[in-house]
XYZ file of C-alpha atoms in Angstrom:
331
model
C -6.169 -17.418 33.071
C -6.376 -15.181 36.138
C -8.695 -12.573 34.632
C -9.941 -10.013 35.473
C -6.862 -8.773 37.300
C -6.978 -5.844 39.745
C -3.770 -3.807 39.977
C -3.416 -1.484 42.972
C -0.709 1.169 43.269
C -0.664 4.892 44.008
C 1.603 5.542 41.008
C -0.205 5.645 37.685
C 2.884 4.696 35.686
C 3.380 1.535 37.764
C -0.278 0.561 37.360
C -0.112 1.069 33.606
C 3.198 -0.798 33.235
C 2.052 -3.853 35.170
C -1.276 -3.758 33.352
C 0.429 -3.881 29.953
C 2.655 -6.740 31.154
C -0.389 -8.653 32.393
C -2.220 -8.212 29.106
C 0.860 -9.382 27.200
C 0.703 -12.585 29.272
C -2.884 -13.224 28.188
C -4.805 -11.573 31.039
C -7.492 -9.907 28.935
C -9.243 -7.773 31.543
C -7.242 -5.399 33.757
C -8.790 -3.173 36.443
C -6.820 -0.540 38.371
C -7.131 1.231 41.715
C -5.072 3.997 43.360
C -5.179 2.693 46.928
C -6.593 -0.006 49.166
C -9.877 1.797 49.740
C -10.644 2.073 46.025
C -9.392 -1.491 45.539
C -11.916 -2.842 48.042
C -14.726 -1.164 46.144
C -13.416 -2.508 42.811
C -12.988 -5.998 44.313
C -16.611 -5.958 45.466
C -18.080 -4.788 42.154
C -15.686 -6.409 39.649
C -14.856 -9.731 41.446
C -11.253 -10.037 40.172
C -9.576 -13.450 39.948
C -6.170 -11.960 40.791
C -5.058 -8.901 42.780
C -1.599 -7.346 42.479
C -1.110 -4.653 45.102
C 1.557 -2.366 46.458
C 2.165 -2.283 50.210
C 2.625 1.388 51.011
C -0.555 3.342 50.253
C -2.984 5.665 52.050
C -5.583 5.540 53.508
C -5.615 1.712 53.331
C -2.321 -0.009 52.585
C -1.733 -3.370 50.942
C -1.387 -5.303 54.190
C -4.640 -3.932 55.603
C -6.402 -4.707 52.329
C -5.066 -8.281 52.506
C -6.364 -8.622 56.075
C -9.788 -7.315 55.108
C -10.013 -9.541 52.039
C -9.013 -12.699 53.862
C -11.407 -11.885 56.720
C -14.300 -11.721 54.259
C -15.172 -8.173 55.257
C -17.713 -6.254 53.144
C -18.766 -9.569 51.559
C -15.471 -9.776 49.658
C -14.303 -13.079 48.209
C -11.775 -14.128 50.816
C -9.727 -16.617 48.770
C -8.831 -14.364 45.825
C -5.157 -14.887 44.866
C -3.149 -11.844 45.981
C 0.363 -10.844 44.941
C 2.025 -8.120 47.005
C 4.658 -5.771 45.597
C 7.552 -5.127 47.946
C 10.295 -2.531 48.089
C 12.380 -2.587 51.272
C 9.509 -4.005 53.337
C 10.384 -4.979 56.900
C 10.560 -8.602 57.979
C 7.638 -8.008 60.341
C 5.401 -6.776 57.507
C 6.424 -9.643 55.217
C 5.708 -12.130 58.003
C 2.297 -10.586 58.629
C 1.461 -10.915 54.930
C 2.425 -14.582 55.078
C 0.227 -15.090 58.142
C -2.724 -13.867 56.078
C -1.837 -16.248 53.244
C -0.560 -13.888 50.615
C -0.102 -16.005 47.483
C 3.125 -14.473 46.209
C 5.474 -11.487 46.347
C 7.175 -9.480 43.609
C 9.978 -7.015 44.127
C 9.655 -3.525 42.624
C 10.439 -2.517 39.952
C 8.459 -5.408 38.487
C 9.986 -7.269 35.560
C 7.896 -9.085 32.978
C 9.655 -12.402 33.648
C 8.877 -12.141 37.375
C 5.213 -11.475 36.649
C 5.110 -14.361 34.199
C 6.634 -16.695 36.813
C 4.051 -15.697 39.431
C 1.108 -15.949 37.031
C 2.227 -19.405 35.860
C 2.669 -20.504 39.459
C -0.788 -19.309 40.506
C -2.432 -20.622 37.338
C -1.264 -24.107 38.312
C -2.098 -23.893 42.005
C -3.022 -21.228 44.538
C -2.465 -21.538 48.256
C -5.187 -23.251 50.259
C -7.081 -20.735 52.378
C -8.665 -21.097 55.788
C -12.310 -20.065 56.368
C -12.874 -16.281 56.712
C -13.610 -16.686 60.437
C -10.050 -17.892 60.990
C -8.563 -14.709 59.548
C -11.169 -12.523 61.222
C -10.181 -13.888 64.636
C -6.543 -13.060 63.835
C -7.626 -9.624 62.645
C -9.336 -8.910 65.959
C -6.485 -10.256 68.068
C -3.514 -8.255 69.294
C -0.897 -8.217 66.487
C 1.846 -8.037 69.106
C 1.092 -11.641 69.974
C 2.247 -12.839 66.575
C 5.841 -13.647 65.688
C 7.684 -13.968 62.422
C 7.714 -17.738 62.910
C 3.917 -18.164 62.887
C 1.840 -19.031 59.863
C -1.822 -20.000 59.835
C -1.790 -20.236 63.610
C 0.868 -22.946 63.511
C 4.460 -22.391 64.562
C 6.438 -22.794 61.371
C 9.816 -23.054 63.059
C 10.254 -23.686 66.767
C 13.149 -21.940 68.478
C 14.935 -25.299 68.612
C 14.526 -25.760 64.863
C 15.762 -22.234 64.265
C 18.968 -23.112 66.098
C 19.281 -26.325 64.089
C 18.915 -24.432 60.826
C 21.337 -21.688 61.844
C 23.975 -24.087 63.122
C 23.450 -26.921 60.680
C 26.573 -28.808 59.644
C 27.189 -31.480 57.071
C 26.976 -35.167 58.051
C 30.059 -36.466 59.823
C 33.130 -36.854 57.640
C 31.448 -34.775 54.934
C 33.476 -31.766 53.856
C 31.588 -28.479 53.997
C 32.920 -25.592 51.917
C 33.110 -22.242 53.650
C 30.412 -19.915 52.390
C 29.652 -16.324 53.260
C 26.141 -15.728 51.848
C 26.357 -12.023 51.025
C 30.018 -11.950 50.059
C 30.428 -11.004 46.376
C 31.209 -14.157 44.429
C 33.880 -14.607 41.800
C 33.167 -17.040 39.001
C 35.971 -19.616 38.792
C 37.300 -20.980 35.524
C 34.767 -23.351 33.982
C 37.016 -26.364 34.320
C 37.218 -25.835 38.101
C 33.442 -25.634 38.659
C 32.304 -28.575 36.529
C 32.486 -31.144 39.324
C 32.102 -28.858 42.317
C 29.603 -30.373 44.775
C 28.406 -29.189 48.162
C 27.218 -32.706 49.097
C 27.972 -35.884 47.147
C 25.642 -38.870 47.091
C 26.841 -41.774 49.232
C 25.290 -45.184 49.832
C 24.693 -44.290 53.473
C 21.972 -41.905 52.230
C 19.881 -44.676 50.651
C 16.392 -45.175 52.072
C 16.045 -48.710 50.738
C 14.001 -47.964 47.609
C 15.456 -47.106 44.199
C 12.688 -44.690 43.128
C 12.904 -42.763 46.393
C 16.696 -42.635 46.167
C 16.440 -41.236 42.633
C 13.955 -38.640 43.870
C 16.258 -37.635 46.733
C 19.120 -37.285 44.264
C 17.010 -34.569 42.606
C 17.006 -32.698 45.928
C 20.764 -33.168 46.187
C 21.099 -31.662 42.717
C 19.023 -28.641 43.806
C 21.258 -28.176 46.866
C 24.447 -28.400 44.813
C 23.130 -26.067 42.106
C 22.039 -23.555 44.766
C 25.524 -23.667 46.262
C 27.039 -23.086 42.845
C 24.699 -20.139 42.178
C 25.708 -18.554 45.493
C 29.427 -19.230 45.375
C 30.345 -19.039 41.716
C 27.879 -16.881 39.802
C 28.013 -13.141 39.377
C 25.342 -11.105 41.171
C 23.398 -10.306 38.004
C 23.209 -13.981 37.009
C 21.809 -15.410 40.229
C 18.269 -13.963 40.414
C 16.998 -16.035 37.499
C 18.929 -19.036 38.791
C 17.237 -18.799 42.184
C 13.766 -18.458 40.664
C 14.369 -21.626 38.657
C 15.813 -23.449 41.679
C 12.835 -22.453 43.804
C 10.463 -23.880 41.177
C 12.485 -27.095 40.993
C 12.224 -27.356 44.778
C 8.432 -26.852 44.651
C 8.137 -29.557 42.010
C 10.381 -31.901 44.001
C 8.341 -31.375 47.162
C 5.045 -32.156 45.419
C 6.259 -35.223 43.539
C 8.500 -36.646 46.283
C 5.937 -36.482 49.063
C 3.303 -38.159 46.875
C 5.718 -40.889 45.795
C 6.997 -41.534 49.306
C 3.555 -41.615 50.912
C 2.190 -43.950 48.214
C 5.061 -46.394 48.772
C 4.896 -46.309 52.570
C 1.129 -46.689 52.596
C 1.227 -49.587 50.108
C 3.859 -51.347 52.239
C 1.789 -50.712 55.404
C 4.655 -48.900 57.112
C 3.702 -48.757 60.839
C 4.691 -45.082 61.176
C 3.060 -43.976 57.927
C 0.649 -41.443 59.477
C 3.369 -39.835 61.588
C 5.626 -39.551 58.553
C 2.853 -38.003 56.445
C 2.306 -35.451 59.235
C 6.018 -34.560 59.054
C 5.554 -33.939 55.331
C 2.686 -31.520 55.987
C 4.832 -29.550 58.392
C 7.790 -29.466 56.008
C 5.518 -28.272 53.195
C 4.352 -25.345 55.369
C 7.943 -24.513 56.253
C 9.012 -24.640 52.615
C 6.149 -22.378 51.580
C 7.091 -19.895 54.295
C 10.753 -19.761 53.261
C 9.956 -19.466 49.541
C 7.554 -16.580 50.153
C 10.187 -14.795 52.246
C 12.646 -15.193 49.378
C 10.148 -13.809 46.869
C 9.761 -10.720 49.051
C 13.516 -10.357 49.528
C 15.591 -12.291 46.925
C 18.753 -11.824 49.020
C 17.290 -14.467 51.335
C 17.870 -17.134 48.681
C 21.539 -16.881 49.602
C 20.894 -17.437 53.288
C 17.455 -18.715 54.361
C 16.724 -20.820 51.269
C 20.146 -22.453 51.260
C 20.068 -23.089 55.013
C 16.608 -24.593 54.713
C 17.709 -26.944 51.915
C 20.573 -28.154 54.092
C 18.216 -28.532 57.043
C 15.807 -30.562 54.886
C 18.576 -32.866 53.672
C 20.244 -33.513 57.006
C 17.303 -33.352 59.389
C 14.675 -35.024 57.177
C 16.309 -37.176 54.494
C 19.346 -38.369 56.435
C 17.872 -38.553 59.935
C 14.161 -39.257 59.378
C 13.746 -40.956 56.002
C 16.533 -43.476 56.653
C 14.568 -44.734 59.644
C 12.330 -46.738 57.316
C 15.252 -48.126 55.258
C 15.392 -51.527 56.990
C 11.602 -51.862 56.711
C 11.658 -51.275 52.928
C 14.679 -53.519 52.407
C 12.729 -56.421 53.914
C 10.522 -56.312 50.807
C 6.740 -56.695 50.459
């Protein structure tokens, strides 16, 4: 378990509440700090295995503390998992947190289920971190040079890809329901929504391997369930739905990439290395989008859904099907 846990917030009640939640989840040792300056001292002396910090604090805020931690300043452990609490944070601040490899976000006021989800996620796997020198060089550079589309020094989405995501349409002859992301949804009668699909599986989507097709059908299910959550669920029902969908997407990404790469490598696919490189890029993009959605759950309705559609059309339909004929030829 991620213990000891350091909780940083300038409101005592918030520190105490999150601390009690953490202990209820099995985190035995909880340390608290009122601001980033005190947190740095506590991090040095107590060596926490998890930090949960607010953003807006004086004299050192959560973002500056994240920068200092990742840069290895004051001999701090640079790869400590860090969760940042957000409340109306700007896109620029969220993007800067992502550039410094924040591990997760939680929206204030924090709910026990949200904390449990983040702790479970980080207990299974934390984000890989670059060496401290990498972050220190970013720290010394002019922040104005960064953009919201950069992460770990690599462009997450090029301008061209941004346009593709924003203007993505369904494959030809595929009906696409009209959807206004932030428009209040009205739940239809149950009998009308049972067979409602955003995209239906067709044989033209096959990649020439049954196991890979079954895996891609899992992604199609995530896309259709996300559409249903956006279009047909009431506002108060969707937050939990989106959290679950995001986890299903993480699990799909991990299992699908491993399966696909194992098959292509075993079959000696000539473009195996290039395809594996595409997977690495998609994984970074997915991580970026999911972190944005954690910081601002409204983005599940827009950025997450657009990214799922982009993944399906741009990667599965246009890229994965390129090896279909090769796999159909057999071993």
